[in-house]
Tab-separated table of C-alpha atoms and ligand atoms in Angstrom:
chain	number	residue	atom	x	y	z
A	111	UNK	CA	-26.819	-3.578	0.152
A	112	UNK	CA	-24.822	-3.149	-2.822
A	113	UNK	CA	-27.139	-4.371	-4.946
A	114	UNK	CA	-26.132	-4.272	-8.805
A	115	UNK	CA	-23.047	-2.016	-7.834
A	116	UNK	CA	-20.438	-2.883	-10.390
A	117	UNK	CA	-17.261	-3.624	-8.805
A	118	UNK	CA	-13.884	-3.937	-10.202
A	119	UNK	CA	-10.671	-5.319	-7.464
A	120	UNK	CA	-7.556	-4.830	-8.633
A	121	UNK	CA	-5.225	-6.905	-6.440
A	122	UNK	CA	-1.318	-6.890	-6.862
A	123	UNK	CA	1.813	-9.087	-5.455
A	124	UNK	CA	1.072	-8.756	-1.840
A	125	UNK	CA	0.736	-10.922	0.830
A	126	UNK	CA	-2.362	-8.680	1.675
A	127	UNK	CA	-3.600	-10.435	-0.974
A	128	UNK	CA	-4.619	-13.506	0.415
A	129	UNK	CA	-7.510	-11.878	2.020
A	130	UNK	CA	-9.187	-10.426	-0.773
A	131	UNK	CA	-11.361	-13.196	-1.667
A	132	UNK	CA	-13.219	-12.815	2.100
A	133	UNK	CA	-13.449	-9.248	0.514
A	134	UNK	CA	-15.209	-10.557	-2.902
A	135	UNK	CA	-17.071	-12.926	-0.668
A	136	UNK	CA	-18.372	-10.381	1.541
A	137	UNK	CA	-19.251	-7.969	-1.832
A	138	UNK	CA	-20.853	-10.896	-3.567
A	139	UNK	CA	-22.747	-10.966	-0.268
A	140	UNK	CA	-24.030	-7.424	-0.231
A	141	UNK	CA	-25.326	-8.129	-4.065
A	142	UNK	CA	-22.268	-6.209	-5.822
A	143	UNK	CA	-21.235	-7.497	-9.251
A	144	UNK	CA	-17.030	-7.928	-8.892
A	145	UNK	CA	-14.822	-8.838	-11.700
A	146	UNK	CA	-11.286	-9.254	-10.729
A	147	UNK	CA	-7.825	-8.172	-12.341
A	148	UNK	CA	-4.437	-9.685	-11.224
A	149	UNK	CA	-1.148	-8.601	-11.855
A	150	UNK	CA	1.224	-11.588	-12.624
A	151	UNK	CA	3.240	-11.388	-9.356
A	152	UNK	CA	-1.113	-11.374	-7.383
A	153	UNK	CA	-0.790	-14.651	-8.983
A	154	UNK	CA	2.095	-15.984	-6.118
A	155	UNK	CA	-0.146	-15.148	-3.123
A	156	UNK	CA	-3.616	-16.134	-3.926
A	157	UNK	CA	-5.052	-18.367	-6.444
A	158	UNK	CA	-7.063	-17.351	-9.582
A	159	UNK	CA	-9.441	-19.809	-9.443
A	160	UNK	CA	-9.989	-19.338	-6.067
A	161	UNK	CA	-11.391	-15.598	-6.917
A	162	UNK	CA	-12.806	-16.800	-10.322
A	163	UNK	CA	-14.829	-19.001	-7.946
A	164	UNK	CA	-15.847	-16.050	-5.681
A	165	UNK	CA	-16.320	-13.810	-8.179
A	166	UNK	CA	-18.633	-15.873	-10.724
A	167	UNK	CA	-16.668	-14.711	-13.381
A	168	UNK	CA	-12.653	-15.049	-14.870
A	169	UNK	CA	-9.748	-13.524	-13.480
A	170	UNK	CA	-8.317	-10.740	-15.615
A	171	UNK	CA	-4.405	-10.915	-16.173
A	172	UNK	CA	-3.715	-9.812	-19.804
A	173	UNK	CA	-5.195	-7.826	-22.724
A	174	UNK	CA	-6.631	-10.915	-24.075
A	175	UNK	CA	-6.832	-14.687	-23.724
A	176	UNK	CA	-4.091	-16.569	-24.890
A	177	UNK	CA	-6.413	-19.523	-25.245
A	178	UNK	CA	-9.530	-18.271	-26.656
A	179	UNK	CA	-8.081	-15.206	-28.336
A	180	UNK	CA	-10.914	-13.757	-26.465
A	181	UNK	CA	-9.792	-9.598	-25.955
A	182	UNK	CA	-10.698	-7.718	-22.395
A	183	UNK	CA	-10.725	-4.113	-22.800
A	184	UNK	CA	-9.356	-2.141	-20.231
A	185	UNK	CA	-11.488	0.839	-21.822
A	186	UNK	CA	-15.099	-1.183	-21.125
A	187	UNK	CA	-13.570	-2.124	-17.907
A	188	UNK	CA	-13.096	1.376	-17.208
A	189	UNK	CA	-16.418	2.289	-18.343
A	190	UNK	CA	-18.444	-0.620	-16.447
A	191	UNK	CA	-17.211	-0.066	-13.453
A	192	UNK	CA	-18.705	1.699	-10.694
A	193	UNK	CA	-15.810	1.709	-8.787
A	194	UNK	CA	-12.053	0.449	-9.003
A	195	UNK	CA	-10.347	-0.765	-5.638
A	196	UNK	CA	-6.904	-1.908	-5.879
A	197	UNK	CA	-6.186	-3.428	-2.842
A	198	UNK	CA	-3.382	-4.796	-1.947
A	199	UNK	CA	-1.193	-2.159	-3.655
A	200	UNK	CA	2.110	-2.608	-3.646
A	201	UNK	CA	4.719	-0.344	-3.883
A	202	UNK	CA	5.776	-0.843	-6.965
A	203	UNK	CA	1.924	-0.793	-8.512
A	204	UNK	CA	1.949	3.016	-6.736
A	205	UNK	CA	4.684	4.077	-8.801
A	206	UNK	CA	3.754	3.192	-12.003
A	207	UNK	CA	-0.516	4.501	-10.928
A	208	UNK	CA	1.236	7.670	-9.966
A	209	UNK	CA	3.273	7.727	-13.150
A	210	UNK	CA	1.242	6.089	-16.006
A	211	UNK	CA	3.389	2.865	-16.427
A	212	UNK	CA	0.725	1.157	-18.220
A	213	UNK	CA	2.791	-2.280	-18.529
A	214	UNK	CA	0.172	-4.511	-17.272
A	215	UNK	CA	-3.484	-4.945	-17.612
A	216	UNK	CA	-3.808	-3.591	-14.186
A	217	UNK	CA	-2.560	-0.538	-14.627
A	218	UNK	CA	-4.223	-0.178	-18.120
A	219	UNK	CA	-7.603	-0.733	-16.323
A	220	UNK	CA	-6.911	2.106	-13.717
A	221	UNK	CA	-5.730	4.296	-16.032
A	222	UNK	CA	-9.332	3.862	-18.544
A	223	UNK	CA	-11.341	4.402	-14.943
A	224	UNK	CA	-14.262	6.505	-15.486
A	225	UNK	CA	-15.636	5.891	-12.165
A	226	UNK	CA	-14.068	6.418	-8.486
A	227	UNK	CA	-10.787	4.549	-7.437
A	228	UNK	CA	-9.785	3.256	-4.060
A	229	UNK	CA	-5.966	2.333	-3.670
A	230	UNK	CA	-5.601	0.305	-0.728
A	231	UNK	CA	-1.437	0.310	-0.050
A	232	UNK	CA	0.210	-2.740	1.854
A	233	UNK	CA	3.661	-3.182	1.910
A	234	UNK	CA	6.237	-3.350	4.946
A	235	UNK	CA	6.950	-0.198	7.186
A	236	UNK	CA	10.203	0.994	5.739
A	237	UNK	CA	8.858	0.778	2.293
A	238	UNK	CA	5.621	2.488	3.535
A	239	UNK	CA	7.277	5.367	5.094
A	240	UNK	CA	10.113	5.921	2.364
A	241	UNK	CA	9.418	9.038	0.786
A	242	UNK	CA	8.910	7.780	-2.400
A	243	UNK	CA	5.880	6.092	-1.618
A	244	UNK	CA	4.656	8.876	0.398
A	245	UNK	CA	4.984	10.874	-2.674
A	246	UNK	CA	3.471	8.612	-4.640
A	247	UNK	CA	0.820	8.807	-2.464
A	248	UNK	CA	0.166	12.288	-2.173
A	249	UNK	CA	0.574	12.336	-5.982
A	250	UNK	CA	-2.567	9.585	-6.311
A	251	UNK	CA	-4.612	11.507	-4.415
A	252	UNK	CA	-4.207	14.558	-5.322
A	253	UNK	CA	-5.907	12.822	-8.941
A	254	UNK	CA	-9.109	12.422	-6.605
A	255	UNK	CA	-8.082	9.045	-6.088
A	256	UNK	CA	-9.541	8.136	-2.670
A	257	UNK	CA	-6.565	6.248	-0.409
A	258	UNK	CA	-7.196	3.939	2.513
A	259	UNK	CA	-4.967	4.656	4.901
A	260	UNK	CA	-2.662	1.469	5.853
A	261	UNK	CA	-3.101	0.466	8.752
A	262	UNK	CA	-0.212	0.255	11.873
A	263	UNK	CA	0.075	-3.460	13.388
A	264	UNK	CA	1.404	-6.648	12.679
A	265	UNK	CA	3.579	-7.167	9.473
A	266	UNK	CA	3.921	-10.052	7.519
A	267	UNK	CA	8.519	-9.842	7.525
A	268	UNK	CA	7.356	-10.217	11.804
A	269	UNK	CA	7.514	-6.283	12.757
A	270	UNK	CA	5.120	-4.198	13.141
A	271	UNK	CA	4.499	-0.302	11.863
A	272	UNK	CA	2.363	0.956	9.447
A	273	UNK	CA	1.684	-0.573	6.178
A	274	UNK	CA	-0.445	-3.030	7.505
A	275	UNK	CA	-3.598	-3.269	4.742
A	276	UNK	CA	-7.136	-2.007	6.164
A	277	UNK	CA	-9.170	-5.207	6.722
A	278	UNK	CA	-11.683	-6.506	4.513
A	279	UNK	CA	-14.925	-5.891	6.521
A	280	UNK	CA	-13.459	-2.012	6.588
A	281	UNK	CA	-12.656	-1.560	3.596
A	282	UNK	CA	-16.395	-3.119	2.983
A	283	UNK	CA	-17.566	0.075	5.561
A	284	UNK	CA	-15.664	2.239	3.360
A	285	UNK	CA	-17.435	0.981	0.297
A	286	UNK	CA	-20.673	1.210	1.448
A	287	UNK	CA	-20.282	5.052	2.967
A	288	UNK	CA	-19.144	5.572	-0.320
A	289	UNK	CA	-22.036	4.852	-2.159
A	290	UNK	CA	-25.136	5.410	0.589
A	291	UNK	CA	-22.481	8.190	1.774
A	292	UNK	CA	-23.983	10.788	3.962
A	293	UNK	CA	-24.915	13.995	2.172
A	294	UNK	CA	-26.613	16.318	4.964
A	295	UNK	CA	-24.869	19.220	4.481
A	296	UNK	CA	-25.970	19.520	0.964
A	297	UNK	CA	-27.499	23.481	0.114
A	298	UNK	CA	-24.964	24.668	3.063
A	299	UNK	CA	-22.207	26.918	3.139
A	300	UNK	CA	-19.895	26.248	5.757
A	301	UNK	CA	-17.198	28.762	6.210
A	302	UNK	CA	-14.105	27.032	7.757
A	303	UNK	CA	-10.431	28.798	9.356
A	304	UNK	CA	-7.474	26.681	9.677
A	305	UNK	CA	-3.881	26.796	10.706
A	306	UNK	CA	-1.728	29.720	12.744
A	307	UNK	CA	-1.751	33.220	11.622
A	308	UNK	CA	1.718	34.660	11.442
A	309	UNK	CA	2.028	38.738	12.390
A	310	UNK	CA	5.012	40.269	11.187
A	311	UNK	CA	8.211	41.749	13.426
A	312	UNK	CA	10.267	42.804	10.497
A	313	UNK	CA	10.401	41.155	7.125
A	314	UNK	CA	12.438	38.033	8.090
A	315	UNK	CA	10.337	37.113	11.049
A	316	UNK	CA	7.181	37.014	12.524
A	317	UNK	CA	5.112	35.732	15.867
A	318	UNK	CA	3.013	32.316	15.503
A	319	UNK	CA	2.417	29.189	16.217
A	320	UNK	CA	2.708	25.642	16.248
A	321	UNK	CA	-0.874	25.392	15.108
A	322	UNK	CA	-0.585	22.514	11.203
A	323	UNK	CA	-4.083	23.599	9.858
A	324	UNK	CA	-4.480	19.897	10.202
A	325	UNK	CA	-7.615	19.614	12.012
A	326	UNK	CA	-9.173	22.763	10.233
A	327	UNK	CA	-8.419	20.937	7.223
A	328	UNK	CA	-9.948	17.686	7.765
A	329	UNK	CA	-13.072	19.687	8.668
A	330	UNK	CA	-12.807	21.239	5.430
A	331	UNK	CA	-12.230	17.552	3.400
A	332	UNK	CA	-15.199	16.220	5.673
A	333	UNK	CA	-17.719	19.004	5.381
A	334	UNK	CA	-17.417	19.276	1.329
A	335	UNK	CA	-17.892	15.182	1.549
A	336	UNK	CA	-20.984	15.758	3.547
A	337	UNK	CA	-22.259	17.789	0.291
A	338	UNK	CA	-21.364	20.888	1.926
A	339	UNK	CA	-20.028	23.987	0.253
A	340	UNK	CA	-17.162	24.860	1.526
A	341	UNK	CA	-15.051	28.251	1.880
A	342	UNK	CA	-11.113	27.544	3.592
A	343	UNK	CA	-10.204	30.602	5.018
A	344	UNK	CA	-6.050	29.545	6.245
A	345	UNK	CA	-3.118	30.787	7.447
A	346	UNK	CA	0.194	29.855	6.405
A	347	UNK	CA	0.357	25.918	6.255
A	348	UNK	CA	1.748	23.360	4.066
A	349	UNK	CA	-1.207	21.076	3.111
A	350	UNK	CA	-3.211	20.580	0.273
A	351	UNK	CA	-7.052	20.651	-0.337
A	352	UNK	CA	-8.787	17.438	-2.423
A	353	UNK	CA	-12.353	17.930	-2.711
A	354	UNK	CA	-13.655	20.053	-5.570
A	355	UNK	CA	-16.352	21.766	-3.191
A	356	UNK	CA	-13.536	23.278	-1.194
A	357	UNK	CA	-12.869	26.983	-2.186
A	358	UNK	CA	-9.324	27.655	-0.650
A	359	UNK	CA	-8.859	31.717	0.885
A	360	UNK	CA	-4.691	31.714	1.409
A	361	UNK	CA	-3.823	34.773	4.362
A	362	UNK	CA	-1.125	35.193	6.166
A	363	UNK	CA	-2.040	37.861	9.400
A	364	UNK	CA	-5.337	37.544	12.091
A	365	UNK	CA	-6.406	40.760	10.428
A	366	UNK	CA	-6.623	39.246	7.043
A	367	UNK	CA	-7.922	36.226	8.217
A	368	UNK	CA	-10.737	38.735	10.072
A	369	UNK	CA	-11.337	40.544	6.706
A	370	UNK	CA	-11.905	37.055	4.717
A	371	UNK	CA	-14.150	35.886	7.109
A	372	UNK	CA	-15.953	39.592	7.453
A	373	UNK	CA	-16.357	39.320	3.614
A	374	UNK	CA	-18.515	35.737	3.722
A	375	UNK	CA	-19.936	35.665	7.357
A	376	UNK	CA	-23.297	37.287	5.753
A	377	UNK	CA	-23.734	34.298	2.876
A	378	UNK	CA	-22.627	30.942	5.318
A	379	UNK	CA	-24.987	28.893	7.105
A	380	UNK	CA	-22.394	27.346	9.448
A	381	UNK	CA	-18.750	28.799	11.142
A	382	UNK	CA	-16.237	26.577	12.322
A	383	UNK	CA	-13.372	28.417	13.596
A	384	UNK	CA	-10.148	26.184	14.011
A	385	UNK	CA	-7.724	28.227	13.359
A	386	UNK	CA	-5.635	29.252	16.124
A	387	UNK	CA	-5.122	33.093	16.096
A	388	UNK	CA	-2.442	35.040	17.085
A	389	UNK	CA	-3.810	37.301	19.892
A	390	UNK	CA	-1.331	39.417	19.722
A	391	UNK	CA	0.301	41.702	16.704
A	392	UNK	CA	3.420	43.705	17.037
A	393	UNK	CA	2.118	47.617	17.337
A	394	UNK	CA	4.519	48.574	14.873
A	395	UNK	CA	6.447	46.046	12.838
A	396	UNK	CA	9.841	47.125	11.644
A	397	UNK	CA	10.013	47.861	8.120
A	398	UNK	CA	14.093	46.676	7.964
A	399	UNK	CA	15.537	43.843	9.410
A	400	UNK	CA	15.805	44.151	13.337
A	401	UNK	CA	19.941	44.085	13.891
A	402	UNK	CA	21.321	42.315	16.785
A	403	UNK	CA	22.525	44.495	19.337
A	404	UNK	CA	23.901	43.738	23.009
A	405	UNK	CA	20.985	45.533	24.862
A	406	UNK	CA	17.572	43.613	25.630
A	407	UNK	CA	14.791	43.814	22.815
A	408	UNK	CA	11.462	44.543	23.966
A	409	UNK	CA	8.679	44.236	21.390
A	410	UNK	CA	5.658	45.737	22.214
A	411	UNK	CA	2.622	43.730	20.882
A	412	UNK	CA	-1.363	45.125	20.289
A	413	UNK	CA	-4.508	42.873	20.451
A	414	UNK	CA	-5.436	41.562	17.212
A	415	UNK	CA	-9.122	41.247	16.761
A	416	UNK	CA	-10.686	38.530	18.071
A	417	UNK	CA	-12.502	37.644	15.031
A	418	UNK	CA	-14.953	35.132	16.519
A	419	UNK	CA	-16.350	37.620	19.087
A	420	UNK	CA	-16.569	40.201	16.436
A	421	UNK	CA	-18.741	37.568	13.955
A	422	UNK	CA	-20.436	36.749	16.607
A	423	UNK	CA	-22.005	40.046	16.824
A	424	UNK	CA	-23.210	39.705	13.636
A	425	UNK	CA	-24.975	36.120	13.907
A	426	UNK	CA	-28.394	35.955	12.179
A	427	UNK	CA	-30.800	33.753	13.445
A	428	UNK	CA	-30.246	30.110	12.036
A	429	UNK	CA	-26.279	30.332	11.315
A	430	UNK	CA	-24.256	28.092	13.741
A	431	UNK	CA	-20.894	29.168	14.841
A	432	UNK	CA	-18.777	26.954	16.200
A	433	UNK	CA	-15.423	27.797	18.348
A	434	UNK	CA	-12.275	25.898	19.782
A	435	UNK	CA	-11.083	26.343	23.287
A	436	UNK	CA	-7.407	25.779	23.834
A	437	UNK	CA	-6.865	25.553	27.679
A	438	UNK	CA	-4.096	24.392	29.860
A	439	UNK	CA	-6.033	24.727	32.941
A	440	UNK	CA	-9.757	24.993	34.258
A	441	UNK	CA	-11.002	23.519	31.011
A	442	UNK	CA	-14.427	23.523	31.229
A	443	UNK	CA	-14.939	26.433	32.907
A	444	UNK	CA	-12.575	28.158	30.499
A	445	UNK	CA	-14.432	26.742	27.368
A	446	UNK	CA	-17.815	27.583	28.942
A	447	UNK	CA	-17.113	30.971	29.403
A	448	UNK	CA	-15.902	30.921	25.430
A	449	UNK	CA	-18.783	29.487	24.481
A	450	UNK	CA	-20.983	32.095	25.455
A	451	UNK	CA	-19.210	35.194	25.137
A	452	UNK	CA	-18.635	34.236	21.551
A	453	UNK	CA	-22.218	33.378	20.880
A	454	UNK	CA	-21.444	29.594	20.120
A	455	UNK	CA	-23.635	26.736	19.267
A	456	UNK	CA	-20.677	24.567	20.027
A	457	UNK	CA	-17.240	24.663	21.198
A	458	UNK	CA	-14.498	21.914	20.932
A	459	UNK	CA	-12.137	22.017	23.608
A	460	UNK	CA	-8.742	20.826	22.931
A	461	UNK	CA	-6.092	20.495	25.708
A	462	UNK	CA	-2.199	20.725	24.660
A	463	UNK	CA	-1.180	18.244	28.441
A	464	UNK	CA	-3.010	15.489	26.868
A	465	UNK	CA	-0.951	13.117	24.887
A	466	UNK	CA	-1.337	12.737	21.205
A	467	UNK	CA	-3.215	16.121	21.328
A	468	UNK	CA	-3.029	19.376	19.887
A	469	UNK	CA	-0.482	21.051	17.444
A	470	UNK	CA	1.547	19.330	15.016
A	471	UNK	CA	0.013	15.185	15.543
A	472	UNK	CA	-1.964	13.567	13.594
A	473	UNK	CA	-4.364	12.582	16.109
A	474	UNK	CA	-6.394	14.540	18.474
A	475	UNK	CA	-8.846	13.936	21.854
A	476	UNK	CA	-11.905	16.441	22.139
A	477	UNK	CA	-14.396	17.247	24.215
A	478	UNK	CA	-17.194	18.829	22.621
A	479	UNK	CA	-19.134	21.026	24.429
A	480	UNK	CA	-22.978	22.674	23.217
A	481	UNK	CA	-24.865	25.851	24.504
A	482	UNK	CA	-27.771	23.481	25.480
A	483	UNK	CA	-25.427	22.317	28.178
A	484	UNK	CA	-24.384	18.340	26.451
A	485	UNK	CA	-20.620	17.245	26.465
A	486	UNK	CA	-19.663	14.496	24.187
A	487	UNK	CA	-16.490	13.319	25.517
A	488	UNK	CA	-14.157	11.649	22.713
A	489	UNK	CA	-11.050	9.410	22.422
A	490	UNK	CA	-7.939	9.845	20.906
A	491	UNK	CA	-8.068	9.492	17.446
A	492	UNK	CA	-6.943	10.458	13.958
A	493	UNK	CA	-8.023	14.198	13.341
A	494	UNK	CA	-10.111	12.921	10.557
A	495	UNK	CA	-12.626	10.837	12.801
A	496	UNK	CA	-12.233	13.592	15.230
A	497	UNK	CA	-13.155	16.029	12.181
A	498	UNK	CA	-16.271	13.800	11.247
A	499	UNK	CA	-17.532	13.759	15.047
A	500	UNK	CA	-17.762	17.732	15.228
A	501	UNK	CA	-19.338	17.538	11.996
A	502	UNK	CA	-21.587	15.010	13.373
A	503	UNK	CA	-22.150	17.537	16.936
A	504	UNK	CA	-22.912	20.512	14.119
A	505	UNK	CA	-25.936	18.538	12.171
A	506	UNK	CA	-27.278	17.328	15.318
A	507	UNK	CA	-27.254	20.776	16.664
A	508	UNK	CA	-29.115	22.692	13.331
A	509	UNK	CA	-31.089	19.658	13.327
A	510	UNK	CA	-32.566	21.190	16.862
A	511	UNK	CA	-32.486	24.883	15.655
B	718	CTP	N1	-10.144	33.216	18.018
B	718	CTP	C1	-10.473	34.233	17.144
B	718	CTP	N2	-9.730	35.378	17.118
B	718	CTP	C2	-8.698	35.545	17.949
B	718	CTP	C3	-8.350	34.515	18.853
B	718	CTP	C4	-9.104	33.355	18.864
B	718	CTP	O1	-11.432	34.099	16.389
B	718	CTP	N3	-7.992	36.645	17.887
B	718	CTP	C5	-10.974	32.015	18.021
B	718	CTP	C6	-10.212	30.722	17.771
B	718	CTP	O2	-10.206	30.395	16.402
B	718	CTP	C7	-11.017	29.707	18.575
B	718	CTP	C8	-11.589	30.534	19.712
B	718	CTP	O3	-11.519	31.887	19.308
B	718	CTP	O4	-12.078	29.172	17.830
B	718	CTP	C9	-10.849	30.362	21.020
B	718	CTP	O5	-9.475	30.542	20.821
B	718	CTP	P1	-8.441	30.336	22.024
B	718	CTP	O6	-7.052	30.629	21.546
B	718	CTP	O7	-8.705	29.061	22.752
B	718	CTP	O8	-8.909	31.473	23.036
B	718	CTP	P2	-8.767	33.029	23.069
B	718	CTP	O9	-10.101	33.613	22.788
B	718	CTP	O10	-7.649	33.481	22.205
B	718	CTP	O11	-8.449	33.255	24.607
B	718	CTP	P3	-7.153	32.771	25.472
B	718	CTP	O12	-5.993	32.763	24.511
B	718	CTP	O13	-7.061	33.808	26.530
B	718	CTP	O14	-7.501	31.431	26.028
């Protein structure tokens, strides 16, 4: 139930927009209070009275009523407000969020927010995927603002792509984990490595991998929205962090990334090690750049620590350390053998032949494996839901501690 939960929809000149009073409906439902705002161009796709109706109270287009002289303060708005959802947002109404161009009442209102704002984007693929949405994107939420994630399918110009709004009884979900949202990690420190490690062969170029950091960082994002405190230790990447309980460690070599995670292990509760390692570092890296010359090269490479065998030796009782297994071949046996002779509670095995897996996608397909002997087999899906599962593994497994 959201019971007394004040509620403020902004909707814009979508055609997204003609399902947000099934979304008001289904709020007015759950006990929420909504009030409504409307850009002019909302006004072409869905009716006003329609959502007046729905919403027990009057649309908001403008400042103030041009009938009853009556004024509607964006700043009260702003401060009644629980929490702001513009949905559909258009392209154009990203722009001017990202950029402050307060020329309607709708923007006004999102830019007097006190509380939490969803932005809900719909708009046709190509618009979607230009970069200057994407930018405007990444610019939105790195305010905090929380984005729901178009969704790929059927368009309204007849394709299909992404750009596709998130349906109401989702974006209903979302609302509700957002305000009964799970906090079990609360009081814990969760210590979490992410991305490749790069180990220098002179100072133009280096062995690594294909490894994004995306998965370690999605651990990170999900962890610290558990109520977890989190530490980031990562390796050279090009994403961002969002949530203000994420403390971000920047290194570039496996032996730095050993000595960050050395210099925490004894204060953390719970280790998730996704980052993927070099195992090897050149013996001794050239101190000038290497010059091409017709004979073969042949650089000889020394083990790096393995830095989850190493903290494993220093596990206290209670702490729960938790590995990935990259395997081509024998899998489970493989992971197995990783999970115990790096003192796991859990290991997620990942494997690079299966489609849609691994390095540099979006999405991922896990198998999850615990020292009590379970496997939780999972589907391919975004590396967030896959980040949320293994968070989900982790409480169930201190929950048995
Ligand atoms: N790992 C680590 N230090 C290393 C190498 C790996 O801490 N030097 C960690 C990884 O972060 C991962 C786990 O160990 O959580 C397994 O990594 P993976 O690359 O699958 O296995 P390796 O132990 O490196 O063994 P191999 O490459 O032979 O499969």
């Amino acid at each position: 139930m959201l019971k007394g939960k004040h509620i403020v929809i902004g909707i814009t000149g979508g055609i997204a927009a003609y399902k947000i009073p099934y979304l008001v409906r289904l709020l007015v439902r759950e006990e929420a209070l909504v009030r409504v705002i409307m850009t002019p161009a909302a006004k072409d796709f869905v009716t006003p009275l329609t959502l007046a109706t729905l919403s027990q109270h009057d649309v908001i287009f403008h400042p103030f009523n041009h009938e009853t002289g009556a004024w509607n303060s964006h700043v009260e708005l702003g401060q009644w407000a629980d929490l702001m959802l513009f949905a559909p947002t258009t392209a154009n109404t990203l722009g001017k969020m990202a950029h402050g161009v307060a020329d309607n009442f709708l923007v006004t209102a999102y830019l007097s927010a006190k509380c939490p704002v969803m932005i809900a984007p719909s708009m046709d693929l190509d618009m979607f995927q230009h970069p200057t949405t994407l930018k405007n994107l990444e610019i939105l939420q790195s305010f905090g603002n929380i984005i729901i994630d178009a969704q790929v399918g059927e368009l309204a110009s007849g394709l299909s792509g992404p750009g596709r709004m998130e349906e109401p009884e989702n974006i209903l979900k979302i609302i509700k984990d957002f305000f009964f949202q799970r906090q079990e990690l609360t009081g814990k420190r969760i210590l979490v490595t992410a991305g490749p490690t790069y180990e220098k062969i002179d100072p133009v170029r280096f062995v690594g991998n294909h490894s994004s950091g995306l998965m370690g960082f999605s651990l990170a994002e999900e962890a610290a929205s558990r109520g977890g405190e989190v530490l980031l230790v990562t390796g050279p990447v090009t994403l961002q962090t969002y949530h203000p309980a994420i403390r971000r460690v920047d290194v570039t070599t496996a032996a730095e990334m050993f000595k960050a995670c050395q210099d925490h292990i004894g204060e953390i509760n719970i280790l998730i090690m996704a980052a993927a390692v070099a195992d090897y570092t050149m013996q001794y890296p050239a101190a000038e750049k290497l010059k091409k010359r017709p004979e073969k090269l042949t650089l000889t490479l020394s083990p790096t620590p393995d830095i989850l065998k190493e903290l494993g030796k220093q596990k206290r009782p209670g702490q729960c350390f938790v590995g990935f297994a990259l395997e081509t071949e024998n899998y489970l046996k493989n992971a197995r053998k990783k999970l115990k002779d790096k003192s796991l509670d859990l290991i997620v095995l990942n494997s690079l032949k299966e489609k849609g897996a691994g390095f540099g996608v979006t999405t991922n397909k896990v198998t999850i494996l615990s020292r009590s002997g379970q496997m939780i087999k999972g589907k391919l899906k975004p590396k967030k839901e896959v980040a949320s599962d293994i968070i989900d593994s982790i409480l169930a497994t201190i929950n048995t501690k």
